[in-house]
Every structure is written in C-alpha cells, then in structure tokens.
C-alpha atoms as a PDB file:
ATOM      1  CA  TYR A   1     -46.414  47.439  42.889  1.00  0.00           C
ATOM      2  CA  GLY A   2     -49.814  47.257  40.972  1.00  0.00           C
ATOM      3  CA  GLU A   3     -51.663  44.136  40.323  1.00  0.00           C
ATOM      4  CA  ILE A   4     -50.139  40.768  41.363  1.00  0.00           C
ATOM      5  CA  ASN A   5     -50.080  37.533  38.454  1.00  0.00           C
ATOM      6  CA  PRO A   6     -51.330  34.989  40.542  1.00  0.00           C
ATOM      7  CA  LEU A   7     -50.324  32.380  38.002  1.00  0.00           C
ATOM      8  CA  ALA A   8     -46.880  33.941  38.422  1.00  0.00           C
ATOM      9  CA  LEU A   9     -45.884  30.879  40.909  1.00  0.00           C
ATOM     10  CA  GLU A  10     -47.093  28.394  38.186  1.00  0.00           C
ATOM     11  CA  ALA A  11     -45.181  29.676  35.306  1.00  0.00           C
ATOM     12  CA  TYR A  12     -42.186  30.289  37.511  1.00  0.00           C
ATOM     13  CA  ASP A  13     -42.976  26.462  38.392  1.00  0.00           C
ATOM     14  CA  GLU A  14     -43.006  25.004  34.469  1.00  0.00           C
ATOM     15  CA  MET A  15     -40.094  27.556  33.590  1.00  0.00           C
ATOM     16  CA  LYS A  16     -37.654  26.326  36.502  1.00  0.00           C
ATOM     17  CA  SER A  17     -38.919  22.627  35.256  1.00  0.00           C
ATOM     18  CA  ARG A  18     -37.724  23.417  31.563  1.00  0.00           C
ATOM     19  CA  TYR A  19     -34.449  24.822  32.981  1.00  0.00           C
ATOM     20  CA  ASP A  20     -33.474  21.887  34.896  1.00  0.00           C
ATOM     21  CA  VAL A  21     -34.283  19.557  32.173  1.00  0.00           C
ATOM     22  CA  ILE A  22     -32.262  22.018  29.738  1.00  0.00           C
ATOM     23  CA  GLN A  23     -29.451  21.742  32.253  1.00  0.00           C
ATOM     24  CA  ILE A  24     -29.279  17.905  32.602  1.00  0.00           C
ATOM     25  CA  GLN A  25     -29.270  17.364  28.336  1.00  0.00           C
ATOM     26  CA  ARG A  26     -26.416  20.406  28.286  1.00  0.00           C
ATOM     27  CA  GLU A  27     -24.745  18.423  30.880  1.00  0.00           C
ATOM     28  CA  ASP A  28     -25.043  15.029  29.243  1.00  0.00           C
ATOM     29  CA  ILE A  29     -23.616  16.477  25.827  1.00  0.00           C
ATOM     30  CA  ILE A  30     -20.730  18.125  27.551  1.00  0.00           C
ATOM     31  CA  LYS A  31     -19.900  14.897  29.249  1.00  0.00           C
ATOM     32  CA  ALA A  32     -20.317  13.115  25.786  1.00  0.00           C
ATOM     33  CA  LYS A  33     -17.819  15.388  24.120  1.00  0.00           C
ATOM     34  CA  GLU A  34     -15.391  15.046  26.384  1.00  0.00           C
ATOM     35  CA  SER A  35     -15.588  11.098  26.025  1.00  0.00           C
ATOM     36  CA  LEU A  36     -15.833  11.832  22.290  1.00  0.00           C
ATOM     37  CA  LEU A  37     -12.786  13.924  22.108  1.00  0.00           C
ATOM     38  CA  GLU A  38     -10.971  11.369  24.519  1.00  0.00           C
ATOM     39  CA  THR A  39     -11.985   8.772  22.263  1.00  0.00           C
ATOM     40  CA  ILE A  40     -10.983  10.133  19.305  1.00  0.00           C
ATOM     41  CA  LYS A  41      -7.273  11.171  20.960  1.00  0.00           C
ATOM     42  CA  GLU A  42      -7.094   7.107  22.112  1.00  0.00           C
ATOM     43  CA  ILE A  43      -7.944   6.374  18.205  1.00  0.00           C
ATOM     44  CA  GLU A  44      -5.589   8.993  17.029  1.00  0.00           C
ATOM     45  CA  GLU A  45      -2.586   7.591  19.358  1.00  0.00           C
ATOM     46  CA  THR A  46      -3.436   4.231  18.430  1.00  0.00           C
ATOM     47  CA  ALA A  47      -3.464   4.828  14.661  1.00  0.00           C
ATOM     48  CA  THR A  48       0.069   6.860  15.044  1.00  0.00           C
ATOM     49  CA  SER A  49       1.743   3.769  16.789  1.00  0.00           C
ATOM     50  CA  ASN A  50       0.323   1.067  14.348  1.00  0.00           C
ATOM     51  CA  PHE A  51       1.160   3.414  11.566  1.00  0.00           C
ATOM     52  CA  LEU A  52       4.641   4.045  12.656  1.00  0.00           C
ATOM     53  CA  GLU A  53       5.479   1.114  13.411  1.00  0.00           C
ATOM     54  CA  SER A  54       4.270  -0.320  10.321  1.00  0.00           C
ATOM     55  CA  PHE A  55       5.861   2.597   8.128  1.00  0.00           C
ATOM     56  CA  ASN A  56       9.061   1.156   9.879  1.00  0.00           C
ATOM     57  CA  LYS A  57       9.082  -2.179   8.617  1.00  0.00           C
ATOM     58  CA  VAL A  58       8.001  -1.102   5.239  1.00  0.00           C
ATOM     59  CA  ARG A  59      11.222   1.325   5.153  1.00  0.00           C
ATOM     60  CA  LEU A  60      13.398  -1.397   6.193  1.00  0.00           C
ATOM     61  CA  HIS A  61      11.269  -4.268   3.573  1.00  0.00           C
ATOM     62  CA  PHE A  62      11.949  -1.157   0.826  1.00  0.00           C
ATOM     63  CA  GLN A  63      15.676  -0.694   1.135  1.00  0.00           C
ATOM     64  CA  THR A  64      16.162  -4.558   0.992  1.00  0.00           C
ATOM     65  CA  VAL A  65      13.932  -5.286  -1.955  1.00  0.00           C
ATOM     66  CA  PHE A  66      15.698  -2.288  -3.599  1.00  0.00           C
ATOM     67  CA  ARG A  67      18.773  -3.118  -3.129  1.00  0.00           C
ATOM     68  CA  SER A  68      18.069  -6.952  -4.489  1.00  0.00           C
ATOM     69  CA  LEU A  69      16.995  -4.854  -7.366  1.00  0.00           C
ATOM     70  CA  PHE A  70      19.678  -3.025  -8.057  1.00  0.00           C
ATOM     71  CA  THR A  71      22.769  -3.207  -6.062  1.00  0.00           C
ATOM     72  CA  GLU A  72      23.686  -3.189  -2.647  1.00  0.00           C
ATOM     73  CA  ASP A  73      25.614   0.383  -2.794  1.00  0.00           C
ATOM     74  CA  ASP A  74      22.168   1.816  -4.164  1.00  0.00           C
ATOM     75  CA  ASP A  75      20.830   4.161  -1.689  1.00  0.00           C
ATOM     76  CA  CYS A  76      16.937   4.501  -1.149  1.00  0.00           C
ATOM     77  CA  ASP A  77      14.618   5.426   1.717  1.00  0.00           C
ATOM     78  CA  LEU A  78      11.179   6.579   3.173  1.00  0.00           C
ATOM     79  CA  VAL A  79      10.774   9.470   5.207  1.00  0.00           C
ATOM     80  CA  LEU A  80       7.990  11.409   6.568  1.00  0.00           C
ATOM     81  CA  MET A  81       8.091  15.044   5.471  1.00  0.00           C
ATOM     82  CA  ASP A  82       6.152  16.035   8.782  1.00  0.00           C
ATOM     83  CA  GLU A  83       7.313  13.612  12.010  1.00  0.00           C
ATOM     84  CA  LEU A  84       4.758  15.605  14.197  1.00  0.00           C
ATOM     85  CA  ASP A  85       1.807  14.836  12.101  1.00  0.00           C
ATOM     86  CA  PRO A  86       2.700  11.433  10.579  1.00  0.00           C
ATOM     87  CA  LEU A  87      -0.971  10.450   9.771  1.00  0.00           C
ATOM     88  CA  GLU A  88      -1.256  13.536   7.443  1.00  0.00           C
ATOM     89  CA  CYS A  89       1.993  14.588   6.226  1.00  0.00           C
ATOM     90  CA  ASP A  90       3.343  13.347   2.498  1.00  0.00           C
ATOM     91  CA  ILE A  91       5.775  10.763   2.341  1.00  0.00           C
ATOM     92  CA  ASP A  92       9.025  11.228   0.172  1.00  0.00           C
ATOM     93  CA  ILE A  93      10.206   8.093  -2.088  1.00  0.00           C
ATOM     94  CA  ILE A  94      14.202   8.725  -2.038  1.00  0.00           C
ATOM     95  CA  ALA A  95      15.747   6.509  -4.539  1.00  0.00           C
ATOM     96  CA  LYS A  96      19.608   7.146  -5.809  1.00  0.00           C
ATOM     97  CA  PRO A  97      21.084   4.271  -7.950  1.00  0.00           C
ATOM     98  CA  LYS A  98      24.941   3.799  -7.655  1.00  0.00           C
ATOM     99  CA  GLY A  99      26.377   6.205  -9.892  1.00  0.00           C
ATOM    100  CA  LYS A 100      23.180   8.783  -9.847  1.00  0.00           C
ATOM    101  CA  ARG A 101      22.293  11.543  -7.623  1.00  0.00           C
ATOM    102  CA  PRO A 102      18.785  12.853  -8.281  1.00  0.00           C
ATOM    103  CA  LYS A 103      16.936  15.291  -6.680  1.00  0.00           C
ATOM    104  CA  SER A 104      13.935  13.112  -7.094  1.00  0.00           C
ATOM    105  CA  ILE A 105      12.621  10.369  -8.520  1.00  0.00           C
ATOM    106  CA  SER A 106      11.113  11.823 -12.132  1.00  0.00           C
ATOM    107  CA  GLN A 107      14.613  12.298 -13.170  1.00  0.00           C
ATOM    108  CA  LEU A 108      15.192   8.173 -13.142  1.00  0.00           C
ATOM    109  CA  SER A 109      14.675   6.661 -16.434  1.00  0.00           C
ATOM    110  CA  GLY A 110      11.859   4.792 -17.202  1.00  0.00           C
ATOM    111  CA  GLY A 111      13.334   1.340 -15.905  1.00  0.00           C
ATOM    112  CA  GLU A 112      14.964   3.061 -12.470  1.00  0.00           C
ATOM    113  CA  LYS A 113      11.229   3.954 -12.018  1.00  0.00           C
ATOM    114  CA  THR A 114       9.708   0.914 -12.791  1.00  0.00           C
ATOM    115  CA  LEU A 115      11.975  -1.130 -10.625  1.00  0.00           C
ATOM    116  CA  THR A 116      11.818   1.327  -7.659  1.00  0.00           C
ATOM    117  CA  ALA A 117       7.667   0.960  -7.930  1.00  0.00           C
ATOM    118  CA  ILE A 118       8.306  -3.349  -7.963  1.00  0.00           C
ATOM    119  CA  ALA A 119      10.333  -2.345  -4.756  1.00  0.00           C
ATOM    120  CA  LEU A 120       7.796  -0.458  -2.874  1.00  0.00           C
ATOM    121  CA  LEU A 121       4.892  -3.017  -4.017  1.00  0.00           C
ATOM    122  CA  PHE A 122       7.047  -5.776  -2.802  1.00  0.00           C
ATOM    123  CA  SER A 123       7.976  -3.924   0.288  1.00  0.00           C
ATOM    124  CA  LEU A 124       4.178  -3.176   1.103  1.00  0.00           C
ATOM    125  CA  TYR A 125       3.512  -6.979   0.116  1.00  0.00           C
ATOM    126  CA  LEU A 126       6.142  -8.209   2.837  1.00  0.00           C
ATOM    127  CA  LEU A 127       4.169  -6.244   5.530  1.00  0.00           C
ATOM    128  CA  LYS A 128       1.120  -8.509   4.550  1.00  0.00           C
ATOM    129  CA  PRO A 129       1.318 -11.045   1.765  1.00  0.00           C
ATOM    130  CA  ALA A 130      -1.491 -11.449  -0.355  1.00  0.00           C
ATOM    131  CA  PRO A 131      -2.939 -14.936  -1.626  1.00  0.00           C
ATOM    132  CA  PHE A 132      -2.833 -13.193  -5.271  1.00  0.00           C
ATOM    133  CA  CYS A 133      -0.743 -10.250  -7.057  1.00  0.00           C
ATOM    134  CA  ILE A 134      -1.454  -9.234 -10.880  1.00  0.00           C
ATOM    135  CA  PHE A 135       0.828  -7.194 -12.728  1.00  0.00           C
ATOM    136  CA  ASP A 136       0.070  -5.331 -15.872  1.00  0.00           C
ATOM    137  CA  GLU A 137       2.679  -5.160 -18.405  1.00  0.00           C
ATOM    138  CA  VAL A 138       5.334  -3.584 -15.434  1.00  0.00           C
ATOM    139  CA  ASP A 139       8.246  -5.443 -17.466  1.00  0.00           C
ATOM    140  CA  ALA A 140       7.213  -3.471 -20.450  1.00  0.00           C
ATOM    141  CA  PRO A 141      10.022  -0.495 -19.592  1.00  0.00           C
ATOM    142  CA  LEU A 142      12.670  -2.871 -18.528  1.00  0.00           C
ATOM    143  CA  ASP A 143      15.526  -4.150 -20.274  1.00  0.00           C
ATOM    144  CA  ASP A 144      17.387  -8.008 -20.183  1.00  0.00           C
ATOM    145  CA  ILE A 145      19.048  -7.361 -17.662  1.00  0.00           C
ATOM    146  CA  ASN A 146      16.127  -5.486 -14.897  1.00  0.00           C
ATOM    147  CA  ILE A 147      13.628  -8.179 -16.512  1.00  0.00           C
ATOM    148  CA  GLU A 148      15.832 -10.903 -15.136  1.00  0.00           C
ATOM    149  CA  LYS A 149      16.196  -9.059 -11.753  1.00  0.00           C
ATOM    150  CA  PHE A 150      11.975  -8.643 -12.139  1.00  0.00           C
ATOM    151  CA  ASN A 151      11.935 -12.524 -12.466  1.00  0.00           C
ATOM    152  CA  LYS A 152      13.827 -13.167 -10.040  1.00  0.00           C
ATOM    153  CA  ILE A 153      11.844 -11.223  -7.081  1.00  0.00           C
ATOM    154  CA  VAL A 154       8.808 -12.595  -8.528  1.00  0.00           C
ATOM    155  CA  ARG A 155       9.982 -16.186  -8.121  1.00  0.00           C
ATOM    156  CA  GLN A 156      11.193 -16.087  -4.572  1.00  0.00           C
ATOM    157  CA  PHE A 157       7.823 -14.586  -3.604  1.00  0.00           C
ATOM    158  CA  SER A 158       6.014 -17.085  -5.561  1.00  0.00           C
ATOM    159  CA  ALA A 159       6.230 -19.827  -2.886  1.00  0.00           C
ATOM    160  CA  GLU A 160       3.826 -17.807  -1.069  1.00  0.00           C
ATOM    161  CA  SER A 161       1.572 -16.106  -3.071  1.00  0.00           C
ATOM    162  CA  GLN A 162       0.296 -16.634  -6.991  1.00  0.00           C
ATOM    163  CA  PHE A 163       1.335 -14.017  -9.194  1.00  0.00           C
ATOM    164  CA  ILE A 164      -0.674 -13.206 -12.540  1.00  0.00           C
ATOM    165  CA  ILE A 165       2.041 -11.531 -14.837  1.00  0.00           C
ATOM    166  CA  ILE A 166       0.315  -9.570 -18.028  1.00  0.00           C
ATOM    167  CA  THR A 167       3.343  -9.388 -20.529  1.00  0.00           C
ATOM    168  CA  HIS A 168       4.744  -9.445 -23.774  1.00  0.00           C
ATOM    169  CA  ASN A 169       8.336 -10.523 -23.017  1.00  0.00           C
ATOM    170  CA  LYS A 170       9.609 -13.839 -23.986  1.00  0.00           C
ATOM    171  CA  LEU A 171      12.247 -13.769 -21.013  1.00  0.00           C
ATOM    172  CA  THR A 172       9.101 -13.240 -18.487  1.00  0.00           C
ATOM    173  CA  MET A 173       7.250 -15.893 -20.334  1.00  0.00           C
ATOM    174  CA  ALA A 174      10.066 -17.790 -19.938  1.00  0.00           C
ATOM    175  CA  GLU A 175       9.880 -17.709 -15.773  1.00  0.00           C
ATOM    176  CA  VAL A 176       6.332 -18.730 -15.507  1.00  0.00           C
ATOM    177  CA  ASP A 177       4.740 -22.082 -14.445  1.00  0.00           C
ATOM    178  CA  VAL A 178       1.365 -21.419 -16.852  1.00  0.00           C
ATOM    179  CA  LEU A 179       1.129 -19.740 -19.506  1.00  0.00           C
ATOM    180  CA  TYR A 180      -1.820 -18.634 -20.940  1.00  0.00           C
ATOM    181  CA  GLY A 181      -2.369 -17.288 -24.711  1.00  0.00           C
ATOM    182  CA  VAL A 182      -4.803 -14.795 -25.282  1.00  0.00           C
ATOM    183  CA  TYR A 183      -6.154 -15.253 -29.378  1.00  0.00           C
ATOM    184  CA  MET A 184      -8.643 -14.436 -31.678  1.00  0.00           C
ATOM    185  CA  GLU A 185     -10.388 -17.291 -32.807  1.00  0.00           C
ATOM    186  CA  GLU A 186     -13.023 -15.535 -34.771  1.00  0.00           C
ATOM    187  CA  GLN A 187     -13.623 -11.602 -35.350  1.00  0.00           C
ATOM    188  CA  GLY A 188     -14.419 -10.181 -32.513  1.00  0.00           C
ATOM    189  CA  ILE A 189     -14.446 -13.608 -30.403  1.00  0.00           C
ATOM    190  CA  SER A 190     -11.171 -13.970 -28.277  1.00  0.00           C
ATOM    191  CA  GLY A 191     -10.354 -17.223 -27.118  1.00  0.00           C
ATOM    192  CA  VAL A 192      -7.738 -18.472 -24.380  1.00  0.00           C
ATOM    193  CA  THR A 193      -5.031 -21.399 -24.596  1.00  0.00           C
ATOM    194  CA  ALA A 194      -3.138 -22.657 -21.504  1.00  0.00           C
ATOM    195  CA  VAL A 195       0.428 -24.407 -21.350  1.00  0.00           C
ATOM    196  CA  ASP A 196       1.582 -25.952 -17.993  1.00  0.00           C
ATOM    197  CA  PHE A 197       5.069 -25.983 -18.406  1.00  0.00           C
ATOM    198  CA  ARG A 198       5.199 -27.800 -14.951  1.00  0.00           C
ATOM    199  CA  LYS A 199       3.875 -31.049 -16.740  1.00  0.00           C
ATOM    200  CA  TYR A 200       7.066 -31.165 -18.862  1.00  0.00           C
ATOM    201  CA  ASP A 201      11.076 -31.692 -18.054  1.00  0.00           C
ATOM    202  CA  TYR A 202      13.739 -29.056 -19.041  1.00  0.00           C
ATOM    203  CA  ASP A 203      15.815 -30.805 -21.559  1.00  0.00           C
ATOM    204  CA  THR A 204      19.209 -29.596 -22.222  1.00  0.00           C
ATOM    205  CA  ILE A 205      20.062 -30.707 -25.205  1.00  0.00           C
ATOM    206  CA  MET A 206      18.646 -27.469 -26.738  1.00  0.00           C
ATOM    207  CA  THR A 207      20.663 -25.121 -24.945  1.00  0.00           C
ATOM    208  CA  GLU A 208      23.664 -27.199 -25.312  1.00  0.00           C
ATOM    209  CA  MET A 209      23.385 -27.343 -28.601  1.00  0.00           C
ATOM    210  CA  GLN A 210      22.960 -23.333 -28.795  1.00  0.00           C
ATOM    211  CA  GLY A 211      26.024 -23.420 -26.614  1.00  0.00           C
END
C-alpha cells in the first residue's frame, strides 16, 4: 500500500469538523429561506386582501361621486386588468357620460376628463379623508355648469376637510369662506391680502335688484 500518512486521522477530523459546521449553516439557511418565503406569502395574501377591500370601496365611491358630478344615468367603473394578480396589474378607468360611448377616457372632452379625475380623487379621499386638500386650477377646463357641480361637491366635503383652491374663476371664488389675493406690491415683490366672507352677512338686496 505504500507509505502511511500519520497525519491522515488529524486531517480527517479537521475536515469533518468543518463539514459539520457547513452542514449546520446550510440547514440554518434553508430554514431561513423557508421562513422568509412563508412570510412573503403571508404578506402578499394580507396585502392582496387589504388592496381588494380598499379597491372595492374606492370603486363604489367613484361611481357615487361620478354620478353626482354628471347624472344618475351615467356609467363608470374601475376594472382590474388581471384579477389573478391584482397587486401588479393595471387598472382600467371607465367613464361613459350619458349619450357617449367612448372606448377610453382619452376620447372624452377636457371638462369630462377633469370631472372624472375629480371623481377619482374624491373616491380616494372618502377611503381615508385627509385634513387638507389642495386643488391647483382644476376648474380651468370646466364650463359654468360643471364648475357649479365642482363647487357643490367641495362644499359638501368641506365639513370634514379644509380645501385650498388655486383658481381664477369667479364662480369658485364666490363659494369660498376665505379669499386670498396675491398681488405685486412692488416690482418682484408679491403681497397677499385676505377677505374672510364668514364675517359678513349675506345681503339679498343686490340679488333682488339684479332679478
């Protein structure tokens, strides 16, 4: 058999010790992987359940707000493009005002798109109301009739939230409680003046004279 290595047993014991340590580490990694996958699965199931619950609430709110901005006969909906993968799939926004059957919201007019966007914003707001809402000239594409609808729904929700609206529209200005005007007092220097309409009583004399 040739010469015998007297250090073979010592080398074996050393390698066996390293092997046992590696095996223990491998088993720990496998257990950690299984635990992590189980946690990921649990999180995905919980997230999916919470998302679907919130989505269905927003969907119902969207239909209610949309019809209050348009008419009760108008059709709208939010549709998941892949119900098997709701967390990753796209959401199709369907908006069909009475008398129109657009294939997508891109075919709606500017005012209709704005009202649809407002309806979607308020449907999300109803899911989790915020103390402040800021609108930056959202009424710009709207005609007078739709501005009145917009102002009506803002007034409705203003009982629970404070709305800050940047606007150039006189109809919207007439509906607010406090009006802040920005003007240029000097070249390059802006000033702000406020009028609190809540301090004044509504006088019907001018209205009667105009009528």
